PDB file of C-alpha atoms and ligand atoms in Angstrom:
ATOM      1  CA  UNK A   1     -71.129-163.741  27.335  1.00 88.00           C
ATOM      2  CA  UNK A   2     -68.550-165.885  28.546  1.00 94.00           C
ATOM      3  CA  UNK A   3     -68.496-165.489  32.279  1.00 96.00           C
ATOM      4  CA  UNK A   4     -66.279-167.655  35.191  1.00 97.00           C
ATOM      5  CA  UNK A   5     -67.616-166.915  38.576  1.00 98.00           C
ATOM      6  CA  UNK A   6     -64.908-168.560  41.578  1.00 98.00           C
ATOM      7  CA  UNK A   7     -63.924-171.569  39.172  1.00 98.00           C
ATOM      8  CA  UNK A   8     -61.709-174.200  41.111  1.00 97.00           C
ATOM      9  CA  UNK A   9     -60.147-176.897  39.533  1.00 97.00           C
ATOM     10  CA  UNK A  10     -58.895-179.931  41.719  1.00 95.00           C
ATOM     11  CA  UNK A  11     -57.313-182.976  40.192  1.00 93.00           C
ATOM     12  CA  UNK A  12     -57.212-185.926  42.391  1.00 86.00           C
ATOM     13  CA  UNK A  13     -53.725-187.632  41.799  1.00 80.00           C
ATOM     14  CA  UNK A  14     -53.766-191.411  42.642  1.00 75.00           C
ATOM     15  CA  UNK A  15     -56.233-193.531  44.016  1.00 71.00           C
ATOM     16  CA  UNK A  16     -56.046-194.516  47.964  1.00 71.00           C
ATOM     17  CA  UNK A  17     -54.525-191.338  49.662  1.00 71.00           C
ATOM     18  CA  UNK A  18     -53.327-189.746  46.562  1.00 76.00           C
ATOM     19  CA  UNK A  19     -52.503-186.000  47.069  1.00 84.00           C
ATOM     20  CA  UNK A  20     -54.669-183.394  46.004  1.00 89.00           C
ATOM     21  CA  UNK A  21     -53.544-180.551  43.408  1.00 92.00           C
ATOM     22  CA  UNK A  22     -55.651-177.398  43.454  1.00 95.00           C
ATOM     23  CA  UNK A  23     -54.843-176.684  39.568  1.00 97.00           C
ATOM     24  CA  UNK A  24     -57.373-173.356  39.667  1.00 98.00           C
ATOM     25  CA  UNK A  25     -58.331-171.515  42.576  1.00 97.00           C
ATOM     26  CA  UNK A  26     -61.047-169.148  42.529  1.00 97.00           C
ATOM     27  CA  UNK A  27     -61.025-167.779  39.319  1.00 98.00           C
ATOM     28  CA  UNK A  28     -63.334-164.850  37.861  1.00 98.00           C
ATOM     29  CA  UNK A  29     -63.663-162.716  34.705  1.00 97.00           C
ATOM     30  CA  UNK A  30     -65.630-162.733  31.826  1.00 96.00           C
ATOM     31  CA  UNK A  31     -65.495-162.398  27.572  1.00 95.00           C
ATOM     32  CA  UNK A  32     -67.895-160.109  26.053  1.00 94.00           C
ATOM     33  CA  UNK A  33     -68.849-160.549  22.262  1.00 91.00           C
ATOM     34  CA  UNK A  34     -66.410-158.860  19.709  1.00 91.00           C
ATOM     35  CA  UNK A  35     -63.408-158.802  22.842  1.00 93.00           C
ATOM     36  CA  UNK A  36     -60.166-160.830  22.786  1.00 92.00           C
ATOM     37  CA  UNK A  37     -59.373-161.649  26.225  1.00 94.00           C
ATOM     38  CA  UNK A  38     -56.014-162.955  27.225  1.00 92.00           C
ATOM     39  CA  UNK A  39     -54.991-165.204  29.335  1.00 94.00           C
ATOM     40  CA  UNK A  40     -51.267-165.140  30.435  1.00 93.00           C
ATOM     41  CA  UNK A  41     -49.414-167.316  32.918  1.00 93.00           C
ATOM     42  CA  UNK A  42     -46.106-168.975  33.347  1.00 93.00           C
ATOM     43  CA  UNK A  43     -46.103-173.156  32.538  1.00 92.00           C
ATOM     44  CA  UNK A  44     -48.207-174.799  35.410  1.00 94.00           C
ATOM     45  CA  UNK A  45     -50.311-171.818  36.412  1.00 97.00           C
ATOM     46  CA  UNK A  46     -53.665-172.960  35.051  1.00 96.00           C
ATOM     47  CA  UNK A  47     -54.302-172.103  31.673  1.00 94.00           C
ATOM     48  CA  UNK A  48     -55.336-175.353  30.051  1.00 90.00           C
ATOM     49  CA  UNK A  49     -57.414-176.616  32.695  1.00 94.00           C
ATOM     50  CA  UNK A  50     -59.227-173.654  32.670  1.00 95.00           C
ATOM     51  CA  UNK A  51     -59.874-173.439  28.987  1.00 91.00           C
ATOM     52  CA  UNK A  52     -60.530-177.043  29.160  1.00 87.00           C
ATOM     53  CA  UNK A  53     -63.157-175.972  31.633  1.00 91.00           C
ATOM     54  CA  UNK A  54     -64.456-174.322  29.336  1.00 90.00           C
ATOM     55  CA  UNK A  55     -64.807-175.888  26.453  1.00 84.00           C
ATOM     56  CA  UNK A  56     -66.290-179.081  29.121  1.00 83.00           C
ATOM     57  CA  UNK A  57     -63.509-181.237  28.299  1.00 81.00           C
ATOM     58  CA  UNK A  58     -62.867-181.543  32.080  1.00 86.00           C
ATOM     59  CA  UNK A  59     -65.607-180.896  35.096  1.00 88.00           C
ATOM     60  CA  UNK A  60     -65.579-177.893  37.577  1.00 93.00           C
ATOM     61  CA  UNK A  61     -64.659-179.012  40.857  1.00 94.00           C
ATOM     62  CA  UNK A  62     -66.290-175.460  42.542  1.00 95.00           C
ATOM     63  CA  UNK A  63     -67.973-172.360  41.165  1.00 96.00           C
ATOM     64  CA  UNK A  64     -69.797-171.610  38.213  1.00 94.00           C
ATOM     65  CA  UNK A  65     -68.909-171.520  33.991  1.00 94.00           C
ATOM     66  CA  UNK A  66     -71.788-169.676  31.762  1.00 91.00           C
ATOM     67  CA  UNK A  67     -72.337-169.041  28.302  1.00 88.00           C
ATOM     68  CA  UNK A  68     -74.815-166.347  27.559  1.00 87.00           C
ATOM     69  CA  UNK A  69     -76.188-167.371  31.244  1.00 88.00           C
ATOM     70  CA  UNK A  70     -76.080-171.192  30.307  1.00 85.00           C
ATOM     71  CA  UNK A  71     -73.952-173.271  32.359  1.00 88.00           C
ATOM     72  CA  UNK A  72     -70.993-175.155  30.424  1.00 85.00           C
ATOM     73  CA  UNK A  73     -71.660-179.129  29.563  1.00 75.00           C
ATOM     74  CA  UNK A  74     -70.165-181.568  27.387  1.00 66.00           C
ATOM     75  CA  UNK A  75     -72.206-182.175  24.375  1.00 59.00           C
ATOM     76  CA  UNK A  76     -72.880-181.585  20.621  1.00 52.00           C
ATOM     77  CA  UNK A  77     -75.156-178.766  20.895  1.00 50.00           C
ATOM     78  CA  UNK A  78     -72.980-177.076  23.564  1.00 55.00           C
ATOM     79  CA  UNK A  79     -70.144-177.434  21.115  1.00 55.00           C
ATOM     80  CA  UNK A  80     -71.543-175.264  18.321  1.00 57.00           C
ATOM     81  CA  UNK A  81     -71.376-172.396  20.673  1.00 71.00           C
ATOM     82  CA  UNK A  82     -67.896-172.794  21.732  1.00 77.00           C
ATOM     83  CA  UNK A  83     -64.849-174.170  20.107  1.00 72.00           C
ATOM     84  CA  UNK A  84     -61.233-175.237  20.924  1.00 73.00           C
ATOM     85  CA  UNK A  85     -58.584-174.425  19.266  1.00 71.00           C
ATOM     86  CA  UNK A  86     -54.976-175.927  20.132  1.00 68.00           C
ATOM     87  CA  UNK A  87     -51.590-175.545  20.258  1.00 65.00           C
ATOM     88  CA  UNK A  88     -51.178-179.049  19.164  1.00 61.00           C
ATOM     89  CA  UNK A  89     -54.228-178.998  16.324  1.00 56.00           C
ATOM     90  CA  UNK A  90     -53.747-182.700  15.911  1.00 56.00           C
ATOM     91  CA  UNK A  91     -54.108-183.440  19.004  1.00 53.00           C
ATOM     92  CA  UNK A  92     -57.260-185.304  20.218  1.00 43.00           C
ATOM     93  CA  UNK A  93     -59.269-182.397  21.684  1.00 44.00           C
ATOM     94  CA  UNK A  94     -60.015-181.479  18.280  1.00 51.00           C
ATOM     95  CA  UNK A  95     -62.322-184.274  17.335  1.00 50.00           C
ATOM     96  CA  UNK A  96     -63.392-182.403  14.308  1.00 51.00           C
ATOM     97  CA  UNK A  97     -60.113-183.458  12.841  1.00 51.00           C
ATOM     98  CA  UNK A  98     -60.741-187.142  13.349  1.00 51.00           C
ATOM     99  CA  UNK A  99     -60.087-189.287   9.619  1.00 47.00           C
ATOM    100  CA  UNK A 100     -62.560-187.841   7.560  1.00 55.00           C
ATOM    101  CA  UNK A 101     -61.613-185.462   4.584  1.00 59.00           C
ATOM    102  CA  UNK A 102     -61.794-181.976   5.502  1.00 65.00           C
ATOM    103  CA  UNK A 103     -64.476-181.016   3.965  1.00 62.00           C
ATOM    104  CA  UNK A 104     -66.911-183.745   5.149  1.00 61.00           C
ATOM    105  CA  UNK A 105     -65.396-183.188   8.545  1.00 59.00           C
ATOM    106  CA  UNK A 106     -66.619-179.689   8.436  1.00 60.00           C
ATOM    107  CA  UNK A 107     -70.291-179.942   6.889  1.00 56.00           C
ATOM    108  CA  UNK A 108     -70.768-183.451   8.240  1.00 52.00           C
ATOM    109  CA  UNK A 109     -70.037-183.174  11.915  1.00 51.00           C
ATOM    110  CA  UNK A 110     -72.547-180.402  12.853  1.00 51.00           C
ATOM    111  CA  UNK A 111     -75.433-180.039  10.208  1.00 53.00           C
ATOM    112  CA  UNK A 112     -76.091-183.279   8.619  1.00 50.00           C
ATOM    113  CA  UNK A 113     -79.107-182.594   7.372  1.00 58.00           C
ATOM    114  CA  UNK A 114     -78.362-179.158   5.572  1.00 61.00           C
ATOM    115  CA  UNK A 115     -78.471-179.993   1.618  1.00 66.00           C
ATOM    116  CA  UNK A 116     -74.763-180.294   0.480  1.00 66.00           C
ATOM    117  CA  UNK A 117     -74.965-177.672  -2.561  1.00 70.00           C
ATOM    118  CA  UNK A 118     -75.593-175.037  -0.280  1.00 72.00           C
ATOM    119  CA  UNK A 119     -73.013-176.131   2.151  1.00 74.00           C
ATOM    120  CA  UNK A 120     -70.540-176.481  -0.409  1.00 77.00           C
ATOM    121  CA  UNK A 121     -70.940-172.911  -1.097  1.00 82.00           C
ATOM    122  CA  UNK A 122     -70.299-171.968   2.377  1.00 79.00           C
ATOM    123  CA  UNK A 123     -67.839-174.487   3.249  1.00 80.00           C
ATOM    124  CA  UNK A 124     -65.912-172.330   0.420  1.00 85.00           C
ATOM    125  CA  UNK A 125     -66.642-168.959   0.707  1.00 84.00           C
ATOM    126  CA  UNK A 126     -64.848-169.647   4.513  1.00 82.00           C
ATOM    127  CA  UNK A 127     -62.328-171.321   3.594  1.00 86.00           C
ATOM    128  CA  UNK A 128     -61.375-168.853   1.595  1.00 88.00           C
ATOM    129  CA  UNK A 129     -61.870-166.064   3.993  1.00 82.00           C
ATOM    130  CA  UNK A 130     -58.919-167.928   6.047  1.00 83.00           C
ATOM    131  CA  UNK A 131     -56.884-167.286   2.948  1.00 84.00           C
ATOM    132  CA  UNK A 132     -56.495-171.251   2.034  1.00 89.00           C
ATOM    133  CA  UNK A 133     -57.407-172.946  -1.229  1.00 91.00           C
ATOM    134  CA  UNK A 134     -60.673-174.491  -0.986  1.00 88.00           C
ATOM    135  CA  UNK A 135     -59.656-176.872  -4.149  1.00 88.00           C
ATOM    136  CA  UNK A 136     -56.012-177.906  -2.854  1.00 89.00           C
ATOM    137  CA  UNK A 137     -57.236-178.353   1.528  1.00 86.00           C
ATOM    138  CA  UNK A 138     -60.791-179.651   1.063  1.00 82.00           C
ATOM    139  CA  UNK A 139     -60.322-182.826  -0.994  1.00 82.00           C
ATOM    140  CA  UNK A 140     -57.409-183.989   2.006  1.00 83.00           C
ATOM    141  CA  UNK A 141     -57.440-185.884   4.983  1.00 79.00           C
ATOM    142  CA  UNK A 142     -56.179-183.579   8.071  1.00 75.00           C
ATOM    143  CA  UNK A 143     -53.133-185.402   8.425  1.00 77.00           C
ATOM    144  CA  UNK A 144     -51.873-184.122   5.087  1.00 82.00           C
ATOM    145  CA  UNK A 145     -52.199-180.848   6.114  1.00 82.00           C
ATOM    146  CA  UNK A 146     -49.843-178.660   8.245  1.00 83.00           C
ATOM    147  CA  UNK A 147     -50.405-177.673  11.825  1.00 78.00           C
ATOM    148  CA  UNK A 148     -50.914-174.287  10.231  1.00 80.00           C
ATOM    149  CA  UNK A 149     -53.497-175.111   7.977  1.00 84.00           C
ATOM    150  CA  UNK A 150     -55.509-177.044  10.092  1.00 81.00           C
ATOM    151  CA  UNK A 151     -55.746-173.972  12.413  1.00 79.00           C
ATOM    152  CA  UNK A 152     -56.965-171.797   9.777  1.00 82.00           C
ATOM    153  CA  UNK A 153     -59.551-174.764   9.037  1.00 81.00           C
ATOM    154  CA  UNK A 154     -60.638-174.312  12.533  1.00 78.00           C
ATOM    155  CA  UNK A 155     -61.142-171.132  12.569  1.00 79.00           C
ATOM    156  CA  UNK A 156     -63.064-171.161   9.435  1.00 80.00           C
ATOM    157  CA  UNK A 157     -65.198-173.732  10.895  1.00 76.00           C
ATOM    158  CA  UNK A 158     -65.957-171.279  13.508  1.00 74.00           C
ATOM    159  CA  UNK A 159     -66.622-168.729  11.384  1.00 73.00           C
ATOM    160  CA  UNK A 160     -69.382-171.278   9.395  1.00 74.00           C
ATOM    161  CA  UNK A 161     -70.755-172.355  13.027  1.00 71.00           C
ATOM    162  CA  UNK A 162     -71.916-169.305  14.213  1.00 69.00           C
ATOM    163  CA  UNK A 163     -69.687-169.525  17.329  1.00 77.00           C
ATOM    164  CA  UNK A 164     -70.361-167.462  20.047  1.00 84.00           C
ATOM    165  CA  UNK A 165     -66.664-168.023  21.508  1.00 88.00           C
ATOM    166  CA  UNK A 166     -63.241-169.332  20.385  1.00 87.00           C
ATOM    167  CA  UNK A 167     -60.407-170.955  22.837  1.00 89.00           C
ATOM    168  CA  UNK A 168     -57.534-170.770  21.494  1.00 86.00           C
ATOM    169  CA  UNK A 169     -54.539-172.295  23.683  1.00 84.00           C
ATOM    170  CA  UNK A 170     -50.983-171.518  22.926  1.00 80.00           C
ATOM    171  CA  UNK A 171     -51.859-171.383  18.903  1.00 77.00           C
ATOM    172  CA  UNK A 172     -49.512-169.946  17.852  1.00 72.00           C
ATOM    173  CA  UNK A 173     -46.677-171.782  19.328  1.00 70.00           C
ATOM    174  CA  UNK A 174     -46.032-174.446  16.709  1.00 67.00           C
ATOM    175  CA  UNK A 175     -46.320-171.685  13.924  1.00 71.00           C
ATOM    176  CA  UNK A 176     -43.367-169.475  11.698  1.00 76.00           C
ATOM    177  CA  UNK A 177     -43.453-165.954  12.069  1.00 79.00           C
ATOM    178  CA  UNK A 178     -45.695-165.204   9.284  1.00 79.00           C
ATOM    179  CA  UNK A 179     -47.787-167.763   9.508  1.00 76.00           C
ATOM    180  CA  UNK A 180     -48.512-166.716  13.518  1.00 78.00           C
ATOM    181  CA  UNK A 181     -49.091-162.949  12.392  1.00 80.00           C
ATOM    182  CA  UNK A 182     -51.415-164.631   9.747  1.00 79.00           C
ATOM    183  CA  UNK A 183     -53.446-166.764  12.678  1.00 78.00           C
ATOM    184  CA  UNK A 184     -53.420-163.503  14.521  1.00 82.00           C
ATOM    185  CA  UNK A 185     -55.277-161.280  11.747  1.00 83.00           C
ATOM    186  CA  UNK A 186     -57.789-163.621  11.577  1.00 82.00           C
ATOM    187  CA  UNK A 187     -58.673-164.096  15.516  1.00 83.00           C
ATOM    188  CA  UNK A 188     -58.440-160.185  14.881  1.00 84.00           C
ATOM    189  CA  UNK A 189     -60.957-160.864  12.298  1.00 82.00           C
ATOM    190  CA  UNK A 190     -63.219-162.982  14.551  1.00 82.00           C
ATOM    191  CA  UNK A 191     -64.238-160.263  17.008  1.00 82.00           C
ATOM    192  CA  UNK A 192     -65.446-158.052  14.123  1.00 85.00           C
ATOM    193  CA  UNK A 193     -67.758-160.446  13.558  1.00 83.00           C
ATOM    194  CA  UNK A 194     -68.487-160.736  17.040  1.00 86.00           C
ATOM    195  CA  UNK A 195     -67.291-163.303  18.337  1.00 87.00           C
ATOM    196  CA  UNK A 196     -65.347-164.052  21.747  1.00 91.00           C
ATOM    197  CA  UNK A 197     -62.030-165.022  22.256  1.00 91.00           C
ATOM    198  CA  UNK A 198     -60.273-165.931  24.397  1.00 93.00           C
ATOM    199  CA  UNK A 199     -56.374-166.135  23.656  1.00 91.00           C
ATOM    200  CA  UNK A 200     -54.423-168.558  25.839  1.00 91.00           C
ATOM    201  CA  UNK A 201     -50.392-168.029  25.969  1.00 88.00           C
ATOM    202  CA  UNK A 202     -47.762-167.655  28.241  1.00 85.00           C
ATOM    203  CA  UNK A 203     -45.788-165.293  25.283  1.00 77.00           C
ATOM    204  CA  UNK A 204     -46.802-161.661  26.867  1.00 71.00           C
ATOM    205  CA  UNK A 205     -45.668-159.991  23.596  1.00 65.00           C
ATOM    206  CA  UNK A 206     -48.411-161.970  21.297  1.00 65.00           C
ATOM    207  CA  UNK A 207     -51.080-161.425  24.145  1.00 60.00           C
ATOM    208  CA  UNK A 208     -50.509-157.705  24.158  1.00 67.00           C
ATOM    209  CA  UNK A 209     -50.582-157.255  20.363  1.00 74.00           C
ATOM    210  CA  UNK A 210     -54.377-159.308  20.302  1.00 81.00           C
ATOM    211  CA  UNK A 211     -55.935-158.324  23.249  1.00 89.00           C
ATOM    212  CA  UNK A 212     -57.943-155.808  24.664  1.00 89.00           C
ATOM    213  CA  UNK A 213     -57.819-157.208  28.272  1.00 93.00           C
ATOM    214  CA  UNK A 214     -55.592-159.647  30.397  1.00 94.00           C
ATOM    215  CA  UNK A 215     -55.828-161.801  32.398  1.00 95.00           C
ATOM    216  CA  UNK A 216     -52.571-162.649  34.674  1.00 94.00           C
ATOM    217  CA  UNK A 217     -52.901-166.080  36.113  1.00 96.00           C
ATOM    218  CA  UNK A 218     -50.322-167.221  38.819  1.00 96.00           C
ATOM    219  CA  UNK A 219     -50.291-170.408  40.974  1.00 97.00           C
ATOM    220  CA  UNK A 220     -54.007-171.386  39.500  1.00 97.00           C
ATOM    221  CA  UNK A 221     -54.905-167.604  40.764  1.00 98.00           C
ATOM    222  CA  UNK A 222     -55.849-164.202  39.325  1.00 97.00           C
ATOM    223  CA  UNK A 223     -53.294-161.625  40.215  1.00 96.00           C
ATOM    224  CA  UNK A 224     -53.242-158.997  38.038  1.00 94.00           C
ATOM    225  CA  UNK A 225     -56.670-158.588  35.089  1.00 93.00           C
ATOM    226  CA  UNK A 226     -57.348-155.107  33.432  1.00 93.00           C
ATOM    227  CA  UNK A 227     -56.769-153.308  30.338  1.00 92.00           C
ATOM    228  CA  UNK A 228     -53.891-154.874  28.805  1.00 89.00           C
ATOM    229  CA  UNK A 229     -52.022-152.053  28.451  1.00 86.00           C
ATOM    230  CA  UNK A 230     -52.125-150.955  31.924  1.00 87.00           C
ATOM    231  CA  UNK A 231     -51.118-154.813  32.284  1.00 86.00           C
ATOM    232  CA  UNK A 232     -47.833-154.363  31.005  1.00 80.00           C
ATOM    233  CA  UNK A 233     -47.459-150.958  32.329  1.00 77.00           C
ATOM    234  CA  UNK A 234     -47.748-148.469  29.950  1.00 63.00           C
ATOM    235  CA  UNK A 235     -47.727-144.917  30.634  1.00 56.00           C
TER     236      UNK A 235
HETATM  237  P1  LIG B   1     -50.814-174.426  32.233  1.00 57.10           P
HETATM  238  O1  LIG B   1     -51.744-174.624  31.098  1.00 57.10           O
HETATM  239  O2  LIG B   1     -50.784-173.010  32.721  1.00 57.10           O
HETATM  240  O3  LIG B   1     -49.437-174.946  31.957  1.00 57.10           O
HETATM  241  P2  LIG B   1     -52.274-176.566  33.537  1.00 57.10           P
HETATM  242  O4  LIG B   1     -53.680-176.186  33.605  1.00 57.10           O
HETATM  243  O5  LIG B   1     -51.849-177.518  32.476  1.00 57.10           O
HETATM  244  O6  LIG B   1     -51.366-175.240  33.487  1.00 57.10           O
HETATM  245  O7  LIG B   1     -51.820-177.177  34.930  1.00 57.10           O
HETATM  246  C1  LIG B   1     -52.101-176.553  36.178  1.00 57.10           C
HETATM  247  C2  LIG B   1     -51.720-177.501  37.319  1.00 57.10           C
HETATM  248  O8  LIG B   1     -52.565-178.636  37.299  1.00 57.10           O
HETATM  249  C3  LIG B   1     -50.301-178.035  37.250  1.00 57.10           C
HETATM  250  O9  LIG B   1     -49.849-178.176  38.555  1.00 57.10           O
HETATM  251  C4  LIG B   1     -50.495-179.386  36.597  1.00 57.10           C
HETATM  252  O10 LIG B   1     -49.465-180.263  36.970  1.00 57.10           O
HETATM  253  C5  LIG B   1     -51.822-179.834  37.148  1.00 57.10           C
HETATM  254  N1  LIG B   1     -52.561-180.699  36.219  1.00 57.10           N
HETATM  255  C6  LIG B   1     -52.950-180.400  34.954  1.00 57.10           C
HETATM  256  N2  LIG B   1     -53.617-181.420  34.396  1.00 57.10           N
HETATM  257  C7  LIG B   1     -53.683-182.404  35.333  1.00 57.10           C
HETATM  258  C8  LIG B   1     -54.269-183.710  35.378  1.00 57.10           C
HETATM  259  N3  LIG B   1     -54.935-184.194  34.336  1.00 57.10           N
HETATM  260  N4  LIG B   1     -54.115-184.413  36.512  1.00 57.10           N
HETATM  261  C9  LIG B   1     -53.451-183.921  37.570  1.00 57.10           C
HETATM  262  N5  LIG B   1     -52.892-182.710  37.597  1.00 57.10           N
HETATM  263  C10 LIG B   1     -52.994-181.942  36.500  1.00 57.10           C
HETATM  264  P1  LIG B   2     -68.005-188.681  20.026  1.00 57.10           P
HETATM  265  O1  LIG B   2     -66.828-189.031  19.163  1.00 57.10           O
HETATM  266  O2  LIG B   2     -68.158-189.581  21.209  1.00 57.10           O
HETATM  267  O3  LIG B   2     -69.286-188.452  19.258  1.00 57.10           O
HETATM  268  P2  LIG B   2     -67.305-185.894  20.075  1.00 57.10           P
HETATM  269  O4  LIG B   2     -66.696-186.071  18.751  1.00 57.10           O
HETATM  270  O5  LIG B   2     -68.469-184.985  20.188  1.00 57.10           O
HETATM  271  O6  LIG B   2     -67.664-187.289  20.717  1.00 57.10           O
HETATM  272  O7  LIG B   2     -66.219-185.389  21.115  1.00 57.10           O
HETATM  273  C1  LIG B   2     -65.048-186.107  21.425  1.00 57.10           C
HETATM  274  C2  LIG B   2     -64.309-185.332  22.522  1.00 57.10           C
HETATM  275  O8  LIG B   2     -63.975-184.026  22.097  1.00 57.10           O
HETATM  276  C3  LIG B   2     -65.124-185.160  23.773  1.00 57.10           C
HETATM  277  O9  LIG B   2     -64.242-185.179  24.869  1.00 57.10           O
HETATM  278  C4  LIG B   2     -65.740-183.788  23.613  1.00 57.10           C
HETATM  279  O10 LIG B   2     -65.954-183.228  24.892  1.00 57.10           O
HETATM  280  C5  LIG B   2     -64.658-183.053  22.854  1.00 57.10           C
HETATM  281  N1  LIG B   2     -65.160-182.029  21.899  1.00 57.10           N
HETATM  282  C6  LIG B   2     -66.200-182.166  21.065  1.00 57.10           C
HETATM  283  N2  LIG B   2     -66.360-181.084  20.300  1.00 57.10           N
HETATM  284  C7  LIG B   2     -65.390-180.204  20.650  1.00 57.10           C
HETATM  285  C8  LIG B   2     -65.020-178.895  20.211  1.00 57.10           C
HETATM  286  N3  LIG B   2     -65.673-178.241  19.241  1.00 57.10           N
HETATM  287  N4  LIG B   2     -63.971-178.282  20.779  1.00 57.10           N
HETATM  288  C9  LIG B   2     -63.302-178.917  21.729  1.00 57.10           C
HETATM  289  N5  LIG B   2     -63.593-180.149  22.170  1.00 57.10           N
HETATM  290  C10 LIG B   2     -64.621-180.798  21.662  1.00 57.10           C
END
């Protein structure tokens, strides 16, 4: 479904003569439907620019970035395939969180022209499948909700959208324990509805527990991928 075939990433830094840093270099594997993939690496190695990438929040400076065969682009109808989810969910990448109210962001941004009673319903029903209170989170604007919350909403919206894959980049970071095993059960959730993800962290213990395979990214490079137990070395 997801597949990255020799993906390099080079960021030009400064104008006239500015040095060149090869971010991603030659980068391959692929997310089937119903799989968490991780992808592990140390601060610097990659990560974000690749699930960036991904979501077409940044261009591909070589190689090739496919969804169900259809090469990655920036744009609205792209985006209901394939959504972002980070560790910052304030942060701008998540323009679904811009200043509406929560539940206008949700219905508004994506299907304007679906009647809203039957939305509503649905808006609702997955809300509540993220285990928050449609009555006390829908009525608010995002910035009165916490970091934790607003993940959930995110993933709810990708439960409503039909999304083919989720990116979800260090999510867990900002979370408390139980809130993080929480976020956790639901990506679990996610795949048994089909749906790719993949997990982005440089934790190896939360990786392991979600994923099926890993990805080991060093210096913008694969250098270790496979089951993730054999990953980490189990017998
Ligand atoms: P990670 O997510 O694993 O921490 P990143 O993808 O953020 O890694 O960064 C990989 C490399 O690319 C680092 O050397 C980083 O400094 C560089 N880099 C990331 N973003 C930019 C950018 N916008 N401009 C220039 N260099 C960048
Ligand atoms: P505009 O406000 O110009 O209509 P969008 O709201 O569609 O644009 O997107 C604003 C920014 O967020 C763009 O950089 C876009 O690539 C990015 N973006 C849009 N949708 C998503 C999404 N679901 N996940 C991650 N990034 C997104």
């Amino acid at each position: 479904m997801l597949r990255l075939d020799n993906v390099t990433k080079v960021y030009k830094v400064g104008t006239f003569g500015g040095k060149a840093v090869t971010a991603v270099d030659g980068v391959s594997f692929d997310v089937r439907p119903g799989e968490v993939v991780s992808l592990i690496g140390e601060s610097g190695s990659g990560k974000s620019t690749i699930g960036r990438m991904i979501l077409g929040l940044t261009s591909v400076t070589g190689g090739s970035i496919t969804v169900d065969g259809v090469p990655v682009k920036p744009g609205k109808e792209y985006y209901r395939g394939v959504q972002g989810v980070f560790q910052d969910p304030f942060s701008c990448y998540n323009p679904v969180f811009k200043a509406d109210r929560v539940f206008r962001m949700i219905k508004e941004t994506y299907y304007p022209s679906v009647p809203e009673p039957a939305w509503a319903e649905r808006v609702r029903a997955a809300v509540q499948d993220v285990r928050l209170n449609p009555g006390e989170v829908l009525g608010k604007y995002p910035h009165q909700l916490s970091g934790g919350q607003l993940q959930r909403l995110l993933i709810a919206r990708a439960l409503l959208l039909d999304l083919k894959l989720l990116v979800a980049d260090e999510i867990t970071s900002m979370l408390d324990a139980s809130t993080r095993i929480d976020v956790l059960n639901l990506l679990a959730d996610l795949k048994t509805r089909g749906l790719g993800v993949l997990y982005v962290t440089h934790d190896l213990s939360l990786g392991n527990y979600l994923a099926e395979r890993t990805v080991v990214l060093r210096r913008g490079q694969v250098v270790e991928r496979g089951l993730t137990g054999k990953v980490f070395g189990d017998p």
